[in-house]
Structure formats: structure tokens, C-alpha cells
Coordinates of C-alpha atoms in Angstrom, one line a residue:
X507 CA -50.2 -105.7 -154.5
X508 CA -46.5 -105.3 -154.0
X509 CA -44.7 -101.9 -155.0
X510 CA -42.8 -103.2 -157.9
X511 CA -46.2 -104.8 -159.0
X512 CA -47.9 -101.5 -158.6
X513 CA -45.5 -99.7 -160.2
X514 CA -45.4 -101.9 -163.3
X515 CA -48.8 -101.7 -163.6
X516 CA -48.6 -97.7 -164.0
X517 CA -46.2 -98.2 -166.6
X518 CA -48.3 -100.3 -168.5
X519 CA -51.2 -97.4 -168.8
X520 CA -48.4 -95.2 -170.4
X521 CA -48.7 -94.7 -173.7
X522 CA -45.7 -96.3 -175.3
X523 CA -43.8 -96.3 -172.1
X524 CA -42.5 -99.6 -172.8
X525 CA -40.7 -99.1 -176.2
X526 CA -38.8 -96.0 -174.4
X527 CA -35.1 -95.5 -175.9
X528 CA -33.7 -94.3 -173.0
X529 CA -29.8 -95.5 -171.6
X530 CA -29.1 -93.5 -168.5
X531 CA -24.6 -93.8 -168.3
X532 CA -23.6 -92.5 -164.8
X533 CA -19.9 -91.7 -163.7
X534 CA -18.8 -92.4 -160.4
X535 CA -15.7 -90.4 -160.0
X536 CA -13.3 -90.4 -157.1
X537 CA -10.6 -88.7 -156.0
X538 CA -8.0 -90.7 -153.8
X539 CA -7.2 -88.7 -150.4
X540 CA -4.6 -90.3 -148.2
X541 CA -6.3 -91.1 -144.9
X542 CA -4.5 -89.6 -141.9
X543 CA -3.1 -92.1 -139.3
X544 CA -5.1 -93.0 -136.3
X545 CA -4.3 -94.8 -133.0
X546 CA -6.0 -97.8 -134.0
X547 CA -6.2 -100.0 -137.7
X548 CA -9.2 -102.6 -136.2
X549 CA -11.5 -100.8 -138.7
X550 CA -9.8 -100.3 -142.0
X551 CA -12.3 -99.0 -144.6
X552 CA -12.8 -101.2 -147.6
X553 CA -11.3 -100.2 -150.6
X554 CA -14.5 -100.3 -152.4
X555 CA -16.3 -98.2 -150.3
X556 CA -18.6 -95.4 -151.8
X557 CA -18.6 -97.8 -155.2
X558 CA -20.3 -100.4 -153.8
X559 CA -23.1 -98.2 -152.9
X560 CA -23.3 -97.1 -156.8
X561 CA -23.0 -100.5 -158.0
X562 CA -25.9 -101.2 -155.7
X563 CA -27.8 -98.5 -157.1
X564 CA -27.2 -99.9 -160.4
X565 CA -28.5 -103.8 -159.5
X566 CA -31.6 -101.7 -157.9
X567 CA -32.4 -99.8 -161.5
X568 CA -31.8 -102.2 -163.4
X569 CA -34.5 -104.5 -161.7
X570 CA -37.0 -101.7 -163.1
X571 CA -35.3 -101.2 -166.4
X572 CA -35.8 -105.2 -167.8
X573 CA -39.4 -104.3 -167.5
X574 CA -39.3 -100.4 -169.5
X575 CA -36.3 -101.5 -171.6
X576 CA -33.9 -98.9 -169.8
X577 CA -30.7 -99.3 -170.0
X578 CA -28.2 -98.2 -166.9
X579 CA -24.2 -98.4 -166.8
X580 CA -21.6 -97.1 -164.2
X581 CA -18.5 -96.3 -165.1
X582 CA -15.9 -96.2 -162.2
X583 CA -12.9 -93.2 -162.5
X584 CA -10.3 -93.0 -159.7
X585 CA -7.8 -90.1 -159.4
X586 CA -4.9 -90.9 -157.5
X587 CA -3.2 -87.8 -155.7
X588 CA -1.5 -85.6 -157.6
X589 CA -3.6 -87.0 -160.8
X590 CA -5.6 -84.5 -162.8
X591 CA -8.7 -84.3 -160.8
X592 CA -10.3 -81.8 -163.5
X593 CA -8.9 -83.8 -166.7
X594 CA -11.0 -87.0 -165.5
X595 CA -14.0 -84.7 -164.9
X596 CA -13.6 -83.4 -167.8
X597 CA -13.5 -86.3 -169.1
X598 CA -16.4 -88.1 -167.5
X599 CA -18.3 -85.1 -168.3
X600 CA -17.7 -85.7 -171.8
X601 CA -19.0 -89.2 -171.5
X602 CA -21.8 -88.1 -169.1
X603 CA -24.0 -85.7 -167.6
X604 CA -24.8 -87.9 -164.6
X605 CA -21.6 -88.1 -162.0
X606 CA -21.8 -89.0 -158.4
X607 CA -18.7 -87.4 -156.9
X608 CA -16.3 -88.7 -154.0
X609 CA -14.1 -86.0 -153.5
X610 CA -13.4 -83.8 -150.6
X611 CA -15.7 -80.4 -150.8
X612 CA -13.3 -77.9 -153.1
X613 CA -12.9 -80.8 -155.4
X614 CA -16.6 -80.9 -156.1
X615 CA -16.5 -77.1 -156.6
X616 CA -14.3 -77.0 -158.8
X617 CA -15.8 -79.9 -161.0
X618 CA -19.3 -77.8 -160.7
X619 CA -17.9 -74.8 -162.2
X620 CA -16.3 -75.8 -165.3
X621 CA -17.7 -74.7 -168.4
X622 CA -18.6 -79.0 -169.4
X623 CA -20.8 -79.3 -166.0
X624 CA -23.4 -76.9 -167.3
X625 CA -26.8 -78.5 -167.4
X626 CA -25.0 -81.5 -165.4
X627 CA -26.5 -83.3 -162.6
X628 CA -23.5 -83.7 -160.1
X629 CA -24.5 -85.9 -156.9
X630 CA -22.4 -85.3 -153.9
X631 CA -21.8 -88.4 -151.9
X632 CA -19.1 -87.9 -149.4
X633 CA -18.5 -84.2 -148.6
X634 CA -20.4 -83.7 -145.3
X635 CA -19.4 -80.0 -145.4
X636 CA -22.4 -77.3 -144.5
X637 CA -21.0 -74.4 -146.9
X638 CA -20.9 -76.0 -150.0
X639 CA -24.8 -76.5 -149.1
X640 CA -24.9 -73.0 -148.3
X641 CA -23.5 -69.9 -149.5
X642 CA -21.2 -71.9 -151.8
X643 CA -23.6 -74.1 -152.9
X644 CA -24.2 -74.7 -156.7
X645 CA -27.5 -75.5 -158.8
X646 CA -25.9 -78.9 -160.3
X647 CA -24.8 -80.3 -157.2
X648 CA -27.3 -82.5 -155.0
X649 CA -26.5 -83.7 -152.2
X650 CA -27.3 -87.0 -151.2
X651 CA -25.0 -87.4 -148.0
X652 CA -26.3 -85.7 -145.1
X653 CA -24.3 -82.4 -143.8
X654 CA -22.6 -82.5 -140.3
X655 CA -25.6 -80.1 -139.2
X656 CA -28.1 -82.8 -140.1
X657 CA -26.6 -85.1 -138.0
X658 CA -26.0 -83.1 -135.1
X659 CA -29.2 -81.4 -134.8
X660 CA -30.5 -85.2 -135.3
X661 CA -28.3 -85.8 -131.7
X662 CA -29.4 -82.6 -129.8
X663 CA -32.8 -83.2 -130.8
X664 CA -32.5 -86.6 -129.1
X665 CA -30.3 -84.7 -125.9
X666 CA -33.4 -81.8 -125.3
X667 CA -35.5 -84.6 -125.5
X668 CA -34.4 -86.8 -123.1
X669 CA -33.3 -83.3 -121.2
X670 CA -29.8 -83.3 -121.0
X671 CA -28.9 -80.2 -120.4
X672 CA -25.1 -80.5 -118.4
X673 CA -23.1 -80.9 -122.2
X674 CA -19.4 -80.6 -122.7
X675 CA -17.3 -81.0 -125.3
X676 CA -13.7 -82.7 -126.3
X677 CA -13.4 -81.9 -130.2
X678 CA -9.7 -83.1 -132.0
X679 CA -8.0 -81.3 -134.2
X680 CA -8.6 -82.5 -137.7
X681 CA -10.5 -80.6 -140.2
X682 CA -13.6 -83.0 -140.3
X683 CA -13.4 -82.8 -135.8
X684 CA -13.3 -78.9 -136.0
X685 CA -16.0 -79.0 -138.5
X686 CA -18.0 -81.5 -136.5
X687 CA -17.6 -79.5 -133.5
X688 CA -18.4 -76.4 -135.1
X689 CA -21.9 -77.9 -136.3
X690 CA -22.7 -79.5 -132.9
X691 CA -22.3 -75.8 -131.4
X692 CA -24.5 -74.5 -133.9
X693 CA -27.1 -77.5 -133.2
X694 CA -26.4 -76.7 -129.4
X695 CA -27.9 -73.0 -129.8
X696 CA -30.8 -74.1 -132.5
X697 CA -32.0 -75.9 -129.6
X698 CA -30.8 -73.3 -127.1
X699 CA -28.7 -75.6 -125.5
X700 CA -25.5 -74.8 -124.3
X701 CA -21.7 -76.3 -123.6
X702 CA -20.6 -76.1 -119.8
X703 CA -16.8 -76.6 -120.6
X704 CA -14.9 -78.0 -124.0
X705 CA -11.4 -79.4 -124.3
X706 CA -9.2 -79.9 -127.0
X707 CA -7.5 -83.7 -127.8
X708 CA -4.1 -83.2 -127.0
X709 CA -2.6 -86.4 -126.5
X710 CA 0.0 -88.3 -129.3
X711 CA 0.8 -90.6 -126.7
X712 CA -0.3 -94.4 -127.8
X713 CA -3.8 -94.5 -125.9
X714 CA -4.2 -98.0 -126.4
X715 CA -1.6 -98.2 -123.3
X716 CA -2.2 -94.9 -121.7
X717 CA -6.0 -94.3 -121.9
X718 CA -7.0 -95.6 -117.9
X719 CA -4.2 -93.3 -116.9
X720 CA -4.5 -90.5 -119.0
X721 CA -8.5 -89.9 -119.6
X722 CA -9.9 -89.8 -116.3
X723 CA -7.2 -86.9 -115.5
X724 CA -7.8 -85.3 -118.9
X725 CA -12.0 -85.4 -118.4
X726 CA -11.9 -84.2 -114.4
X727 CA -11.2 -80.6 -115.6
X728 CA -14.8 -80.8 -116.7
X729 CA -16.3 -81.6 -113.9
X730 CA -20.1 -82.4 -113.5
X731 CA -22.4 -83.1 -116.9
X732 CA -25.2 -85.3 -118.6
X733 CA -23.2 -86.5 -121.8
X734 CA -20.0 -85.8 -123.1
X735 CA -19.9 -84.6 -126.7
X736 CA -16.9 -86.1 -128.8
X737 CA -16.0 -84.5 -132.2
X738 CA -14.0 -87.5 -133.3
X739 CA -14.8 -87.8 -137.5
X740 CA -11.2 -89.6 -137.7
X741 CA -12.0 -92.6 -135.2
X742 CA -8.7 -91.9 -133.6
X743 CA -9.4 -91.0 -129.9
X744 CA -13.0 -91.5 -129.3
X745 CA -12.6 -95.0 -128.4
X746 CA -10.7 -94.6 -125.7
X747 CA -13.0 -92.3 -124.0
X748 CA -16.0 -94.2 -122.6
X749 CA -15.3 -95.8 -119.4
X750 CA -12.8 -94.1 -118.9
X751 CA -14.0 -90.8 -117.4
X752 CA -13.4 -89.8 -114.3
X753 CA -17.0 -89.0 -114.1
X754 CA -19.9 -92.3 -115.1
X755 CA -21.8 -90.4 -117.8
X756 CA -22.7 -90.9 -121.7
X757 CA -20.5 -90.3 -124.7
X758 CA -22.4 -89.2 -128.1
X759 CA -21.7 -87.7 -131.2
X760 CA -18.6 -89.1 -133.0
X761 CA -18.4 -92.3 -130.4
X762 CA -21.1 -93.5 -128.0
X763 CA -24.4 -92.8 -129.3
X764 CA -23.8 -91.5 -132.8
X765 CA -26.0 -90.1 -135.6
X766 CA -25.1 -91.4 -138.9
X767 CA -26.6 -91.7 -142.2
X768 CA -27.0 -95.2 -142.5
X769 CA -25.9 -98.4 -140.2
X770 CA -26.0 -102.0 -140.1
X771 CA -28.1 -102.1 -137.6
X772 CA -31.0 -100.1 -139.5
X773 CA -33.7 -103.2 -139.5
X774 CA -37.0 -101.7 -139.8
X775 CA -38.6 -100.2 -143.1
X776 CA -37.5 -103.7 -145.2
X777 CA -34.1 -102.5 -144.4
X778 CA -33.2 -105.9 -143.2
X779 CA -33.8 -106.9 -146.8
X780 CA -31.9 -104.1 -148.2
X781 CA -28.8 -104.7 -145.8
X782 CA -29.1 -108.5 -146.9
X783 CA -29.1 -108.1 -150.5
X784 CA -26.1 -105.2 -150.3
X785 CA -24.1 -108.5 -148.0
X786 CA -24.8 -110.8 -150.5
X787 CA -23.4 -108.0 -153.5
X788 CA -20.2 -107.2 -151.4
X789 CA -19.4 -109.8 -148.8
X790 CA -19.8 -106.7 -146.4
X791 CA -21.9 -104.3 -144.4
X792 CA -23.6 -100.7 -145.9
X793 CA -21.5 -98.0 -144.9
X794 CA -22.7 -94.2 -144.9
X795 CA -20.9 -93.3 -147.7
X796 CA -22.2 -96.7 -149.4
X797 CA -25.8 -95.2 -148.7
X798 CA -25.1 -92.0 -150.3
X799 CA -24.3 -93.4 -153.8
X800 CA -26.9 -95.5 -153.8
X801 CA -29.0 -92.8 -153.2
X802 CA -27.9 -90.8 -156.0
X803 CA -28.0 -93.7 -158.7
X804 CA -31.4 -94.6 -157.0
X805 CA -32.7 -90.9 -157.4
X806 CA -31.7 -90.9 -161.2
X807 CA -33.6 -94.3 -161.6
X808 CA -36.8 -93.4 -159.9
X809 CA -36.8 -89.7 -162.0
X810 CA -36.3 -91.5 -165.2
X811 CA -39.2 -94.1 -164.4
X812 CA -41.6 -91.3 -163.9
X813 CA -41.1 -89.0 -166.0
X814 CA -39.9 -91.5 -168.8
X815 CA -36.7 -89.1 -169.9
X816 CA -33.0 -89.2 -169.5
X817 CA -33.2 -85.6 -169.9
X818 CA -30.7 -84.1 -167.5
X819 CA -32.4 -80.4 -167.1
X820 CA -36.1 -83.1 -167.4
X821 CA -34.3 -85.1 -164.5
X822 CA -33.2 -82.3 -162.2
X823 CA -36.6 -80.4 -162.1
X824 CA -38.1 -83.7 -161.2
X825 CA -36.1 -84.5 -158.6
X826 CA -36.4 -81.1 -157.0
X827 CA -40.4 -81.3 -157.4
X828 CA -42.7 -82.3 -154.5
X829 CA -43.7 -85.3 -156.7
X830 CA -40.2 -86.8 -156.3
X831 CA -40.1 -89.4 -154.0
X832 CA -37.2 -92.1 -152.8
X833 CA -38.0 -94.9 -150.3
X834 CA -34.8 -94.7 -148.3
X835 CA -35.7 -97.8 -146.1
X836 CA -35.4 -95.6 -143.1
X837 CA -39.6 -95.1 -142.3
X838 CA -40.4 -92.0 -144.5
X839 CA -40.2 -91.2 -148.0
X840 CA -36.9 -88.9 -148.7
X841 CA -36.9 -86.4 -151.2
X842 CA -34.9 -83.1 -152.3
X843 CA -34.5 -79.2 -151.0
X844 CA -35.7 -77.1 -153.6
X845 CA -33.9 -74.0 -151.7
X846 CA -30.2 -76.0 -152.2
X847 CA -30.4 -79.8 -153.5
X848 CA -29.8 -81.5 -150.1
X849 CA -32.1 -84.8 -150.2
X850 CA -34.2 -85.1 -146.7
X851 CA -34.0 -87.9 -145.0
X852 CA -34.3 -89.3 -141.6
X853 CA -30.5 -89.6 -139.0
X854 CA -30.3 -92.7 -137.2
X855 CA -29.3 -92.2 -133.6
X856 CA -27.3 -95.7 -132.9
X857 CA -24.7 -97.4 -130.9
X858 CA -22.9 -100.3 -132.1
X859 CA -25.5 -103.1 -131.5
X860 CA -28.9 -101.0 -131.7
X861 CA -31.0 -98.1 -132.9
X862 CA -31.6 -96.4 -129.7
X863 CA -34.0 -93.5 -132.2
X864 CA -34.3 -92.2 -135.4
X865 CA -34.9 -88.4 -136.1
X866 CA -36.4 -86.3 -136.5
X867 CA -37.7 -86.7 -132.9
X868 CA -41.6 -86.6 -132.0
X869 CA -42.1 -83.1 -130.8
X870 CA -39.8 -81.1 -133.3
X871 CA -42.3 -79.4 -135.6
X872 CA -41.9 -77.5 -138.7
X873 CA -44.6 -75.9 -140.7
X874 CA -44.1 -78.3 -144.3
X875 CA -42.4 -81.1 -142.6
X876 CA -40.4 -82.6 -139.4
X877 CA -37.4 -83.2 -141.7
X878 CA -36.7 -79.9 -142.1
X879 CA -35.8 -79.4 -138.7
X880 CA -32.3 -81.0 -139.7
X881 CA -30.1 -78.9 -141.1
X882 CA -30.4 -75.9 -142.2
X883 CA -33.7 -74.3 -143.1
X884 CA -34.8 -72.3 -146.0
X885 CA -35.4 -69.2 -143.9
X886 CA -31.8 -69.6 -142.8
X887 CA -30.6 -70.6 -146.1
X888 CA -27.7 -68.3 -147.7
X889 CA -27.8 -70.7 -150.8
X890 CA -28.7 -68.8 -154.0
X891 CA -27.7 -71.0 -157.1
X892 CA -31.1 -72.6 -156.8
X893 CA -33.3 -69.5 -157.0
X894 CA -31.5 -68.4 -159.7
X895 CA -31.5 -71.4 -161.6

């Protein structure tokens, strides 16, 4: 018996489940950042990116609904810079208790704290940032994007593994590379692991001209190592970096062997399915960001199929229960943090063509489960919204 057949048949044994009056309206809100020039433009980002991924989510709940008699919408709200950012949340909030939120970190903040987003359930799908999961966190904000320290304990988990111990580091200066950087170190002494040397990206020369000249000098300061660490979240200079060393090692982390949340070359777990029925939406490939509000619509869907409410305060509890559970197409069931709404879920390590592993890694333990050993734990948690809630 299939999952969906399964399912249905549950439904059927609850009483009146199917005559439910129940219309779940979610808001996908963004707010329009201008994207800082890189070196290269071979990888524009669609403009539809992060949407897609709710409007995927929506197709996914509605396959369920036809049977209950659920009703799902989306309702797409762009602010462009310099627009009102708190106007339109306002404003969705009026319309909706449900938002997933594009928006850098502060943004999502600031929409969590106003006096309309009590008893919200804000979903945070693109702000990888580890404070606003931590001692800025807030009790109506989950978080269905992994942080930066998810994905880089994901990678040193893989480098203690494979015993790669000779690390160093070039990090760039952009907010997301500092902040990248800054969660790699903290991976780096999780796993007490440390950095023989680290450089800064320096270069505003054209690399596409100057990289066979300019990288080997720039990497021979470093001298000997394993791997070669690159906090690159811009894609601006980490493509010019392998092959180019003066030394022949491994690049990981923002190039080379990366940990992400999602990639098109994810097959196992039906994901093959999954990736072909998201190609055949969108004429394109799932994109972390993609992932993250699918995840979020998907959440909302499963919570109102088993618990048969469209509840918000219902909802939320549910999802933050150990009887919540979302098949994430990436080999184990993912679910939520009780300790500060970020949903679990397993890192693909991958390079361009392959998944090389996935994560957590065989051999990392933790005493309720191996997916806590990304990111940061309870015991380490500084997050207090969620108690007090």
C-alpha cells in the first residue's frame, strides 16, 4: 500500500474528517535585496526563485486536500527596496496567519515583533543566520532553511571523518562570507579541529584573466594542508580557486565539495521523482531556497492533515511535537526543534555532478538523535522565546 493510499485510508476512520471546513491561505512575502556584483553572471538566479518552492508546496497540498475537501491558496507579496517592508506585513498578516518570509534576518525580526504577528506562524526560508536561531530567536518564527552552522558542521563532520586534519581558510569579505567563515570556525572547534593559516580575498582584479597568475601566489603563503576551506556565499571568487593552487589539494565549503540544503543531484529517497515533478512545474532545477518554502507550505499541509485544524496556535504545537513528521526526500523523516523552531533535516555534502555523502555522518552520536549533531544543540542553546511560549 502506497503512502498516499495509506494515508487516505486513516482519514477515512476519522469521524467526519472528510466534511472538514478548513481553507489554509498562506503569504509568501518577499523583500527585494539588490544582489551585490560578482566576477561572473554564468549563474544568474531565476527570478522566481524561493516562489517556486511555495507554489510547489501548494501543488503537493493540494494533492491531499481533493480528498479531505481542504482548501490551500498562496498569495505572492514583493517589496521592492525602499517599499514598506512592515506595511505589506502588516498587511499579509491581516489576510493571514501563515507567511513564509524571504527577507534578510532583521527583516524577519522586525515582522515577528509586531503587535499583528502574535499567535502567527512565520516560516523562515532564506535567512541562514545562526542568531536569529539563537539568542534572538522568536516563538513564531520556524525555520525551515538550514543555519550556516548546520551546514558546516555537516562538512567538518565529513573532514574528521575522512581525517583531514591540515585545514586553512580564504573567507571574502561579504557579510554572508564573514558569517560563513565564522560558523566553519565554530564547526572547526565542535569537532576540535583547527585552522593552520586563513587569508582574506583581496583581489578586485578581473580573475577570469588573472586567476593562473594570481592564485597560486596568493595560496603559497599557506603552505602545506588537506583541504582548503572557502567562505565564498556570493559565488564571486571561489571558482577560480581550484586548480589553481599552488599546492594539489581539495577545496570545500562554499566551492568544491559543498554542503547545501538541497541539490539537483539529490536522487535517492524518490527525490528523483520530486526533482522531476518540480522541472516539469518550472522548466528548472530545485534550488536551496526553493526547498525551504516548500518545506514550510509542506509542514503547514501535513499539520492540518493530522490534526484536522487550521488552527494557527493547533498548527504550531503540532509541528513542534515529536508526532510531527515531514518526508523531506533526503533518507530520514525531518521534523522541528522544540528548544527554537529550526526543522532537522539531513546536509547534502555534493559537488557539481554527485552526492559524495549526506550527514549527519555514521559515527556522530547524540543521545535523541544524529541530527542534532548539526547546529546548534539544546544544551548550547541561548534561545528562550520557545520555553516561554
Amino acid at each position: 500500500m502506497t503512502k498516499l493510499y495509506r494515508l487516505i485510508a486513516a482519514i477515512i476512520l476519522i469521524p467526519g474528517a472528510a466534511w472538514a471546513d478548513i481553507a489554509i491561505s498562506v503569504t509568501y512575502l518577499q523583500l527585494q535585496v539588490p544582489r551585490q556584483p560578482t566576477l561572473s553572471n554564468l549563474d544568474p538566479l531565476p527570478d522566481d526563485l524561493g516562489v517556486a518552492g511555495a507554489e510547489f508546496g501548494l501543488a503537493d497540498n493540494l494533492t491531499t486536500a481533493k480528498f479531505l475537501g481542504h482548501e490551500y491558496t498562496l498569495t505572492v507579496t514583493s517589496v521592492p527596496e525602499g517599499g514598506d517592508w512592515l506595511a505589506a506585513a502588516r498587511k499579509a498578516l491581516s489576510e493571514s496567519l501563515f507567511v513564509i518570509l524571504d527577507a534578510p534576518a532583521q527583516a524577519q525580526l522586525d515582522v515577528a515583533d509586531l503587535q499583528e504577528a502574535t499567535g502567527a506562524v512565520l516560516f523562515n526560508a532564506s535567512a541562514p543566520d545562526v542568531a536569529i536561531r539563537d539568542d534572538a530567536c522568536r516563538a513564531n518564527l520556524l525555520h525551515t532553511l538550514p543555519s550556516d552552522t548546520m551546514r558546516t558542521d555537516a562538512l567538518v563532520q565529513f573532514l574528521v571523518k575522512r581525517r583531514w586534519e591540515e585545514l586553512v581558510l580564504i573567507a571574502g569579505d561579504n557579510p554572508g562570507d564573514q558569517a560563513f567563515a565564522a560558523a566553519l570556525k565554530r564547526s572547526l572547534r565542535k569537532f576540535r579541529l583547527d585552522l593552520k593559516a586563513e587569508k582574506a580575498w583581496i583581489f578586485n582584479a578581473d580573475m577570469r584573466r588573472n586567476a593562473t597568475q594570481e592564485v597560486p601566489l596568493f595560496t603559497q603563503e599557506l603552505g602545506d594542508y588537506d583541504v582548503l576551506l572557502i567562505a565564498d556565499e556570493l559565488d564571486d571568487f571561489g571558482r577560480y580557486i581550484a586548480f589553481n593552487t599552488w599546492e594539489a589539494r581539495p577545496v570545500a565549503g562554499s566551492e568544491g565539495l559543498q554542503p547545501v540544503t538541497w541539490s539537483r543531484v539529490v536522487e535517492q529517497w524518490g527525490a528523483v521523482q520530486m526533482q522531476n515533478r518540480f522541472s516539469d512545474q518550472t522548466g528548472r532545477a530545485m534550488m536551496p531556497k526553493d526547498y525551504a518554502a516548500w518545506a514550510a507550505y509542506r509542514s503547514l499541509g501535513e499539520a492540518v492533515t493530522r490534526t484536522q485544524s487550521d488552527a494557527p496556535e493547533v498548527l504550531r504545537a503540532y509541528m513542534l511535537s515529536d508526532e510531527f513528521e515531514l518526508a523531506g526526500f533526503k533518507g530520514r523523516a525531518m521534523n522541528f526543534r522544540l528548544w527554537n523552531g529550526q526543522m532537522r533535516q539531513p546536509i547534502p555534502l555534493v559537488t557539481d555532478r554527485a552526492v559524495v555523502a549526506m550527514a549527519p555522518l555514521e559515527g556522530f552520536l547524540h543521545e535523541h538523535t544524529e541530527l542534532d549533531t548539526l547546529g546548534i544543540d539544546q544544551a548550547e542553546s541561548q534561545c528562550r522565546a520557545f520555553k516561554e511560549h
